[in-house]
Coordinates of C-alpha atoms in Angstrom, one line a residue:
M27 CA 114.0 108.3 73.1
N28 CA 112.7 109.0 69.6
R29 CA 109.1 107.9 69.2
K30 CA 109.3 107.1 65.4
T31 CA 112.4 105.1 65.9
I32 CA 110.8 103.1 68.7
I33 CA 107.7 102.4 66.6
D34 CA 109.9 101.1 63.7
E35 CA 111.9 98.9 66.1
V36 CA 108.8 97.5 67.8
K37 CA 107.3 96.6 64.4
K38 CA 110.5 94.7 63.4
L39 CA 110.7 92.9 66.7
S40 CA 107.1 91.9 66.6
S41 CA 107.7 89.0 64.2
E42 CA 108.3 87.0 67.4
P43 CA 105.9 87.1 70.5
W44 CA 106.7 89.5 73.2
D45 CA 107.3 88.0 76.6
V46 CA 105.4 90.8 78.3
I47 CA 103.0 93.5 77.1
I48 CA 102.1 96.0 79.7
I49 CA 99.0 98.2 79.3
G50 CA 99.3 101.5 81.1
G51 CA 102.1 104.0 81.4
G52 CA 101.6 105.4 84.9
A53 CA 103.7 104.6 88.0
T54 CA 102.6 100.9 88.2
G55 CA 103.0 100.1 84.5
L56 CA 106.3 101.8 84.1
G57 CA 107.6 100.2 87.2
I58 CA 106.6 96.8 85.8
A59 CA 108.2 97.6 82.4
L60 CA 111.5 98.5 84.0
D61 CA 111.5 95.4 86.3
S62 CA 110.6 93.2 83.3
A63 CA 113.3 94.6 81.0
T64 CA 116.0 94.3 83.7
R65 CA 115.0 90.7 84.2
G66 CA 115.8 90.1 80.6
Y67 CA 112.2 89.7 79.3
R68 CA 111.2 91.0 75.8
T69 CA 109.1 93.9 77.1
L70 CA 106.6 96.3 75.5
L71 CA 104.5 99.0 77.3
L72 CA 101.6 100.6 75.6
E73 CA 100.0 103.8 77.0
Q74 CA 96.8 105.3 75.6
A75 CA 97.9 109.0 76.2
D76 CA 101.2 110.3 77.6
F77 CA 103.2 108.7 80.4
A78 CA 101.8 109.7 83.8
K79 CA 99.0 111.7 82.0
S80 CA 96.4 110.6 84.5
T81 CA 96.8 109.8 88.2
S82 CA 100.5 109.5 88.3
S83 CA 101.3 113.1 87.6
K84 CA 98.7 114.4 90.1
S85 CA 99.9 113.0 93.4
T86 CA 100.6 114.9 96.7
K87 CA 104.3 114.6 95.7
L88 CA 105.1 112.5 98.7
V89 CA 107.2 109.3 99.1
H90 CA 105.8 108.3 102.4
G91 CA 105.0 105.4 104.7
G92 CA 101.5 106.8 105.4
V93 CA 101.1 108.2 108.9
R94 CA 97.3 107.9 108.7
Y95 CA 97.5 104.3 107.5
M96 CA 99.2 103.6 110.8
A97 CA 96.2 105.1 112.6
Q98 CA 93.9 102.8 110.6
G99 CA 95.9 99.8 111.9
D100 CA 97.5 98.8 108.5
L101 CA 101.0 98.4 109.9
L102 CA 102.1 96.0 107.2
L103 CA 101.3 98.5 104.6
V104 CA 103.2 101.2 106.5
M105 CA 106.3 99.0 107.0
E106 CA 106.3 98.0 103.3
A107 CA 105.9 101.7 102.3
L108 CA 108.7 102.9 104.6
K109 CA 111.1 100.3 103.2
E110 CA 110.2 101.3 99.7
R111 CA 110.6 105.0 100.6
G112 CA 114.2 104.3 101.6
I113 CA 114.9 102.3 98.4
L114 CA 113.5 105.1 96.2
L115 CA 115.4 107.9 97.9
K116 CA 118.6 105.9 97.5
N117 CA 117.9 104.9 93.8
A118 CA 116.5 108.3 92.6
P119 CA 118.4 111.0 94.5
H120 CA 117.9 113.5 91.6
L121 CA 114.1 113.5 92.1
T122 CA 113.6 112.7 95.8
F123 CA 114.7 114.3 99.0
N124 CA 114.1 114.3 102.7
Q125 CA 111.2 116.6 103.8
E126 CA 110.6 117.8 107.3
F127 CA 107.0 117.9 108.5
V128 CA 105.4 119.6 111.5
I129 CA 102.1 118.6 113.0
P130 CA 100.7 121.5 114.9
V131 CA 99.1 120.4 118.2
Y132 CA 96.4 122.3 120.1
T133 CA 95.6 120.0 123.1
L134 CA 97.7 118.1 125.6
F135 CA 96.1 114.9 124.4
D136 CA 97.3 115.5 120.8
V137 CA 100.8 116.3 122.1
V138 CA 101.0 112.9 123.7
K139 CA 99.1 111.1 120.9
Y140 CA 101.3 112.3 118.0
T141 CA 104.6 112.3 119.9
I142 CA 104.1 108.6 120.8
G143 CA 102.6 107.7 117.4
L144 CA 105.4 109.2 115.4
K145 CA 108.0 107.5 117.6
F146 CA 106.4 104.3 116.5
Y147 CA 106.6 105.5 112.9
D148 CA 110.4 105.9 113.4
L149 CA 110.6 102.4 114.9
L150 CA 108.8 100.9 111.9
A151 CA 111.2 102.7 109.5
G152 CA 114.2 101.2 111.3
K153 CA 117.6 101.8 109.6
L154 CA 115.8 103.5 106.7
S155 CA 114.5 106.3 108.9
L156 CA 114.9 109.8 107.4
G157 CA 115.3 111.4 110.8
R158 CA 113.9 111.1 114.3
S159 CA 110.6 112.6 115.4
Y160 CA 110.3 114.9 118.4
F161 CA 108.0 117.4 120.1
M162 CA 109.0 121.1 120.1
N163 CA 107.4 123.8 122.2
R164 CA 105.2 126.7 121.0
R165 CA 108.0 129.2 120.5
R166 CA 110.2 126.8 118.4
T167 CA 107.2 125.7 116.4
L168 CA 106.4 129.4 115.4
E169 CA 110.1 129.9 114.6
R170 CA 109.9 127.0 112.2
L171 CA 106.4 128.0 110.9
P172 CA 106.1 131.7 111.3
L173 CA 102.7 131.9 109.5
L174 CA 101.0 129.3 111.6
R175 CA 98.0 130.5 113.6
M176 CA 99.0 130.9 117.3
D177 CA 95.6 130.6 119.0
G178 CA 95.7 127.7 121.4
L179 CA 98.9 126.3 119.9
K180 CA 100.7 124.0 122.3
G181 CA 103.6 123.2 120.0
G182 CA 104.5 120.9 117.1
V183 CA 105.5 117.3 116.5
V184 CA 108.3 117.0 113.9
Y185 CA 108.8 114.0 111.6
H186 CA 110.3 113.2 108.3
D187 CA 109.1 111.7 105.0
G188 CA 110.2 111.8 101.4
Q189 CA 109.2 114.2 98.6
F190 CA 109.5 113.8 94.9
D191 CA 108.5 114.9 91.4
D192 CA 106.0 112.3 90.2
S193 CA 105.9 112.8 86.4
R194 CA 109.6 113.4 86.1
L195 CA 110.1 110.0 87.9
A196 CA 107.7 108.4 85.4
V197 CA 109.7 109.8 82.4
T198 CA 112.9 108.5 84.1
L199 CA 111.4 105.0 84.4
A200 CA 110.4 105.1 80.7
G201 CA 113.9 106.1 79.8
Q202 CA 115.5 103.5 82.0
T203 CA 113.3 100.8 80.5
T204 CA 114.6 101.8 77.0
L205 CA 118.2 101.7 78.3
H206 CA 117.7 98.2 79.5
G207 CA 116.3 96.9 76.3
G208 CA 112.5 97.4 76.8
Y209 CA 110.2 99.5 74.7
T210 CA 107.6 102.1 76.0
L211 CA 105.2 103.7 73.6
N212 CA 102.9 106.6 74.4
Y213 CA 99.7 107.5 72.5
C214 CA 99.1 103.9 71.6
K215 CA 95.7 102.7 72.8
V216 CA 94.9 99.0 73.3
T217 CA 91.5 98.3 71.8
G218 CA 91.1 94.6 72.2
F219 CA 92.5 91.1 72.6
E220 CA 92.7 88.0 70.4
K221 CA 92.7 84.5 71.9
D222 CA 94.0 81.2 70.8
Q223 CA 92.0 77.9 70.6
S224 CA 92.5 77.3 74.3
G225 CA 91.0 80.7 75.2
K226 CA 94.3 82.3 76.2
I227 CA 95.1 85.8 75.2
S228 CA 97.6 85.6 72.4
R229 CA 97.5 89.0 70.7
V230 CA 97.0 92.6 71.8
V231 CA 95.2 94.9 69.3
A232 CA 96.2 98.6 69.5
V233 CA 96.0 101.8 67.5
D234 CA 98.5 104.7 67.2
S235 CA 96.4 107.6 68.4
L236 CA 98.5 110.1 66.4
S237 CA 98.8 108.3 63.0
G238 CA 95.8 105.9 63.1
E239 CA 98.0 102.9 62.4
Q240 CA 96.7 99.6 63.6
F241 CA 98.8 97.0 65.4
A242 CA 98.3 93.4 66.5
F243 CA 101.2 92.3 68.8
S244 CA 101.7 88.6 69.8
T245 CA 102.6 88.1 73.4
R246 CA 103.0 85.4 76.1
L247 CA 101.6 87.6 78.9
V248 CA 99.4 90.7 79.1
I249 CA 99.6 92.9 82.3
N250 CA 96.8 95.3 82.9
A251 CA 98.3 98.3 84.9
T252 CA 95.8 100.9 83.8
G253 CA 94.8 102.3 87.2
V254 CA 91.3 103.8 87.2
F255 CA 90.8 102.4 83.7
S256 CA 91.5 98.8 84.8
D257 CA 87.9 97.7 84.6
E258 CA 87.6 98.8 81.0
V259 CA 90.6 96.5 80.1
V260 CA 89.2 93.6 82.1
R261 CA 86.0 93.9 80.1
M262 CA 87.9 93.5 76.9
D263 CA 88.8 90.0 78.2
N264 CA 85.5 89.2 79.8
S265 CA 82.5 91.5 79.1
R266 CA 80.6 90.0 82.2
S267 CA 83.4 90.9 84.7
R268 CA 82.4 92.9 87.8
P269 CA 84.0 96.2 88.7
A270 CA 87.1 96.0 90.9
I271 CA 87.9 99.7 91.1
R272 CA 86.5 102.2 93.6
P273 CA 87.6 105.6 92.1
S274 CA 88.3 108.5 94.4
Q275 CA 89.1 112.0 93.4
G276 CA 91.9 113.9 95.1
V277 CA 92.3 117.7 94.5
H278 CA 95.3 119.9 95.3
I279 CA 95.8 123.7 95.0
V280 CA 99.2 125.4 94.5
L281 CA 100.0 128.7 96.2
D282 CA 102.9 131.1 96.3
K283 CA 105.6 130.3 98.9
S284 CA 104.6 133.5 100.8
F285 CA 101.7 131.6 102.4
L286 CA 104.1 129.3 104.2
Q287 CA 107.5 131.0 104.3
S288 CA 109.1 127.9 105.6
D289 CA 111.2 124.9 104.3
S290 CA 109.1 122.7 106.6
A291 CA 105.8 121.2 105.5
V292 CA 102.6 121.2 107.6
M293 CA 100.5 118.1 108.2
I294 CA 97.0 118.5 109.6
P295 CA 96.2 115.0 110.7
K296 CA 92.4 115.4 111.0
T297 CA 90.2 118.0 109.4
E298 CA 86.5 118.7 110.0
D299 CA 85.5 115.7 107.9
G300 CA 88.2 113.3 109.0
R301 CA 90.7 113.9 106.1
V302 CA 94.4 114.7 106.2
L303 CA 95.6 118.0 104.8
F304 CA 99.2 118.8 103.8
A305 CA 100.9 122.1 102.9
I306 CA 104.2 121.2 101.3
P307 CA 107.0 123.4 99.8
W308 CA 107.6 122.2 96.2
Y309 CA 109.8 123.8 93.6
G310 CA 109.4 127.2 95.3
K311 CA 105.6 127.0 95.6
V312 CA 103.3 125.4 98.2
V313 CA 101.1 122.4 97.3
V314 CA 98.0 122.1 99.5
G315 CA 95.7 119.1 99.6
T316 CA 94.1 116.7 99.4
T317 CA 90.4 115.7 99.1
D318 CA 88.9 112.2 99.0
T319 CA 85.7 112.3 97.0
P320 CA 84.1 109.1 95.6
V321 CA 83.4 109.4 91.8
D322 CA 81.4 107.2 89.4
D323 CA 83.0 108.3 86.1
V324 CA 86.7 108.2 85.2
S325 CA 88.5 110.3 82.7
L326 CA 92.0 111.4 81.7
E327 CA 91.2 115.0 82.8
P328 CA 89.1 115.0 86.0
V329 CA 87.9 118.4 87.1
A330 CA 88.0 119.7 90.6
L331 CA 84.6 120.4 92.2
N332 CA 83.9 123.8 93.8
K333 CA 83.2 122.2 97.1
E334 CA 86.7 120.5 97.0
I335 CA 88.5 123.8 96.3
D336 CA 86.5 125.5 99.1
F337 CA 87.3 122.8 101.5
I338 CA 91.0 123.1 100.9
L339 CA 91.0 126.9 101.1
K340 CA 88.8 127.0 104.3
T341 CA 90.9 124.3 106.1
A342 CA 94.2 126.0 105.1
G343 CA 92.8 129.3 106.3
N344 CA 92.0 127.7 109.7
Y345 CA 95.7 127.1 110.3
L346 CA 97.6 129.8 108.4
V347 CA 97.8 133.4 109.4
K348 CA 97.6 134.4 105.7
A349 CA 94.3 132.8 104.7
P350 CA 94.4 132.0 100.9
S351 CA 91.4 132.8 98.6
R352 CA 90.6 131.8 95.1
K353 CA 92.5 134.7 93.6
D354 CA 95.7 133.4 95.2
V355 CA 95.5 130.0 93.6
L356 CA 98.2 129.4 91.0
C357 CA 97.0 126.0 89.9
I358 CA 94.2 123.5 90.8
F359 CA 94.8 119.9 89.8
A360 CA 92.6 116.8 90.3
G361 CA 93.6 113.2 90.1
L362 CA 91.8 109.9 90.5
R363 CA 92.9 107.2 92.9
P364 CA 92.4 103.6 91.6
L365 CA 91.4 102.1 94.9
A366 CA 91.0 98.4 95.0
A367 CA 87.7 98.0 96.9
N368 CA 84.8 95.5 97.1
P369 CA 81.9 97.1 95.2
E370 CA 79.5 95.3 97.6
R371 CA 80.9 97.2 100.5
P372 CA 80.5 100.9 99.7
E373 CA 82.7 102.2 102.5
A374 CA 84.0 105.8 102.4
T375 CA 87.0 106.0 100.1
K376 CA 89.1 107.6 102.8
E377 CA 88.7 104.4 104.7
V378 CA 89.6 102.1 101.8
S379 CA 93.0 100.5 102.1
R380 CA 95.7 101.7 99.7
R381 CA 97.0 98.2 99.5
H382 CA 97.3 96.8 96.0
K383 CA 95.6 93.6 94.6
I384 CA 96.9 91.3 91.9
T385 CA 94.5 89.0 90.0
L386 CA 95.0 86.5 87.1
T387 CA 92.1 85.5 84.8
K388 CA 91.7 82.0 83.1
S389 CA 92.6 83.6 79.8
G390 CA 95.8 85.0 81.2
L391 CA 95.2 88.7 81.9
L392 CA 97.2 89.7 84.9
S393 CA 95.8 92.8 86.5
I394 CA 97.2 94.9 89.4
V395 CA 95.0 97.6 91.0
G396 CA 95.4 99.9 93.9
G397 CA 98.6 100.9 95.6
K398 CA 100.5 104.2 95.5
W399 CA 103.6 105.8 94.0
T400 CA 105.8 105.0 97.1
T401 CA 105.3 101.2 96.6
Y402 CA 105.4 101.1 92.8
R403 CA 108.7 99.1 92.7
R404 CA 107.4 96.5 95.2
M405 CA 104.2 96.2 93.2
A406 CA 106.1 95.6 90.0
E407 CA 108.2 92.9 91.7
E408 CA 105.2 91.1 93.1
T409 CA 103.3 91.3 89.7
L410 CA 106.1 89.7 87.8
N411 CA 106.7 87.1 90.5
K412 CA 103.0 86.2 90.2
A413 CA 103.5 85.7 86.4
I414 CA 106.6 83.4 87.1
E415 CA 104.7 81.4 89.7
S416 CA 101.8 80.9 87.2
G417 CA 104.1 79.6 84.5
Y418 CA 103.8 82.6 82.1
L419 CA 107.5 83.6 82.4
K420 CA 110.8 81.8 83.0
R421 CA 112.3 82.4 86.4
S422 CA 114.5 85.5 86.6
K423 CA 115.5 87.5 89.6
C424 CA 114.3 91.1 90.4
V425 CA 117.2 93.6 90.4
T426 CA 115.4 96.9 90.9
K427 CA 116.1 97.2 94.7
S428 CA 119.6 98.4 93.9
L429 CA 119.0 99.9 90.4
N430 CA 120.3 103.5 90.3
L431 CA 117.9 105.5 88.2
S432 CA 120.3 108.3 87.3
S433 CA 124.1 108.2 86.6
G434 CA 124.1 112.0 85.9
T435 CA 126.3 114.2 87.9
D436 CA 124.6 116.9 90.0
K437 CA 124.0 120.0 87.9
G438 CA 121.9 121.9 90.5
R439 CA 118.3 122.4 89.3
L440 CA 119.0 120.6 86.1
S441 CA 119.6 117.3 88.0
I442 CA 115.9 116.6 87.6
Y443 CA 116.9 115.5 84.0
G444 CA 119.2 112.8 85.4
N445 CA 121.6 111.6 82.8
G446 CA 120.6 114.6 80.6
S447 CA 121.6 117.3 83.0
G448 CA 125.2 117.5 81.7
E449 CA 124.0 117.6 78.1
I450 CA 121.7 120.6 78.9
A451 CA 124.4 122.4 80.8
G452 CA 126.7 121.8 77.8
M453 CA 124.1 123.2 75.4
I454 CA 123.8 126.4 77.5
A455 CA 127.6 126.7 77.6
E456 CA 127.9 126.4 73.8
N457 CA 124.9 128.7 73.1
P458 CA 124.2 131.4 75.7
G459 CA 120.8 132.0 74.0
F460 CA 119.7 128.6 75.3
A461 CA 119.9 130.0 78.9
Q462 CA 116.9 132.3 78.2
K463 CA 114.2 131.7 80.8
L464 CA 110.8 131.1 79.3
H465 CA 109.0 133.1 82.0
D466 CA 110.0 135.2 85.1
S467 CA 107.7 133.0 87.3
L468 CA 109.0 129.7 86.1
P469 CA 112.6 128.2 86.2
Y470 CA 112.7 126.6 82.8
T471 CA 115.0 127.6 79.9
R472 CA 115.0 127.2 76.2
A473 CA 117.7 124.6 76.4
E474 CA 115.5 122.3 78.5
I475 CA 112.7 122.5 76.0
V476 CA 115.0 121.7 73.1
W477 CA 116.6 118.8 75.0
I478 CA 113.2 117.4 76.0
C479 CA 112.0 117.5 72.4
R480 CA 115.1 115.5 71.3
N481 CA 115.1 112.9 74.1
E482 CA 111.8 112.4 76.0
M483 CA 109.1 111.7 73.3
P484 CA 106.8 114.6 73.9
C485 CA 104.0 114.6 71.3
N486 CA 102.4 117.9 72.1
I487 CA 103.1 121.0 74.2
E488 CA 100.9 119.7 77.0
D489 CA 103.4 116.8 77.4
I490 CA 106.2 119.4 77.9
L491 CA 104.4 121.9 80.0
A492 CA 102.5 119.5 82.3
R493 CA 104.8 116.5 82.7
R494 CA 108.4 116.9 81.2
T495 CA 108.5 120.3 83.0
R496 CA 106.0 121.1 85.8
A497 CA 105.1 124.6 84.4
L498 CA 101.3 123.9 84.4
F499 CA 101.3 122.7 88.0
L500 CA 103.5 125.5 89.3
D501 CA 101.7 128.4 87.6
A502 CA 98.9 127.6 85.2
A503 CA 98.5 131.2 83.9
A504 CA 102.3 131.5 83.3
S505 CA 102.4 128.2 81.5
R506 CA 99.6 129.5 79.2
E507 CA 101.7 132.6 78.4
I508 CA 104.7 130.5 77.3
A509 CA 102.7 128.0 75.3
P510 CA 103.3 129.9 72.0
L511 CA 107.1 129.9 72.5
V512 CA 107.1 126.2 73.5
A513 CA 105.0 125.4 70.4
E514 CA 107.5 127.3 68.2
I515 CA 110.5 125.5 69.7
M516 CA 108.8 122.1 69.3
A517 CA 107.7 122.9 65.7
D518 CA 111.3 123.9 64.8
E519 CA 112.7 120.7 66.3
N520 CA 110.1 118.5 64.5
G521 CA 109.4 120.3 61.3
Y522 CA 105.7 121.1 62.2
D523 CA 103.9 123.8 60.3
M524 CA 102.0 126.9 61.5
K525 CA 98.7 125.1 61.5
W526 CA 100.0 122.6 64.0
R527 CA 101.3 125.4 66.2
E528 CA 98.0 127.2 66.2
E529 CA 96.1 123.9 67.0
Q530 CA 98.4 123.1 69.9
I531 CA 98.1 126.6 71.4
S532 CA 94.3 126.4 71.2
S533 CA 94.2 122.9 72.7
Y534 CA 96.5 123.9 75.5
N535 CA 94.5 127.0 76.3
N536 CA 91.3 124.9 76.7
L537 CA 93.2 122.5 79.0
V538 CA 94.5 125.2 81.2
K539 CA 90.9 126.4 82.0
N540 CA 90.5 123.3 84.3
Y541 CA 93.6 124.2 86.2
L542 CA 92.7 127.9 87.0

């Protein structure tokens, strides 16, 4: 995917109206773009920043049915998510895998409660189950989780869910959309709509954030999939519209694997304030979280509050022999959940359903809010079906249930690049210098950065270090150390000058401060 080529092609194709223009390049928008392209619609996606820049790169890295949603009684959501979990693990094996979880239990009541509850979870999963749940005694639990606190421990309940790399999946969806004839354009911000004489939206006005070039794209349908920014887009259509989003901030910290020393993840089902806490092995580190803090303001770069960091550290310390402190944190990242909630009922965000909502205005703006990564494919299917039922699109069948997202052969760690894994391996074979690791604490090589520059539309070094690779999230300080080298490689590939490199390094250093 070359961004300049895509812009040139989009301008040529814009002499005729697009069937669908999607605003938002996160999980939901990219899922809709791929579904739309594979149904044969002329499809264009516009993202104001980078793909998955906001919420969709800052998840708990789980493809899950939602054990706690079951406790809230939302069994339909759980069943839907478990089905989609199975589909995603089948369609994206290069980015997903089966993760074992252990719930430590400290009372006989909890032994019975979670053993029975997770058997029901297995039952809901049916033939898409990733493995049966079971209770194991204290000794076996400590063998599985040697750094779990022993005081009062009765044992552990084992269950299985999926794990994945969120932003790599987003980039994969963008690439697959292109392969199927659609167009995805990052750093292109929608600034307004134009309407025809009947009051229907007929054109989308946008600006290239990098060049300043203005666009006005004709379209038959506009889909608003902007997550926490959804209300802003709706106000472009109707300035008197009422808010439909209840934003909630979720914070995670990343620790060295020595704090867990296990391939199993830990799930604490109820903390002091009623939240759920996970400690999950991920790319050789441990992701711990999350929080659920209502917020009033939304931004592309939310910042973790001290109280959120302290909550995670304290709770983790209650269950782990090796209690983490601030000096042990390799990365802190905060994301905003676009919860679909009634603003007249200010319930706690941890109690708000993660179910999505689809709405269509009289002027033809189709919006989808809420949901989660696990159900992104189902959300896309329902959104386009709504457009068909409302007469905006000709009938065409969804094919994404069985759409393989990678035809690449397994190349070990490089399999995260899907179809590109073989090309990267070939680059290393031809030029041993490409095998050079960028940092001892990170797995990435020079070949990967070069390949990303040529194929995945990064526009700055943040795109590479935060989302094409996961360097920022695995070790923020280490990513800062390799920023000059990545800027040099990117400048060489694109012909950028020394001024560009210096500006990039300075900008990235400022960004990293929020992750340390």
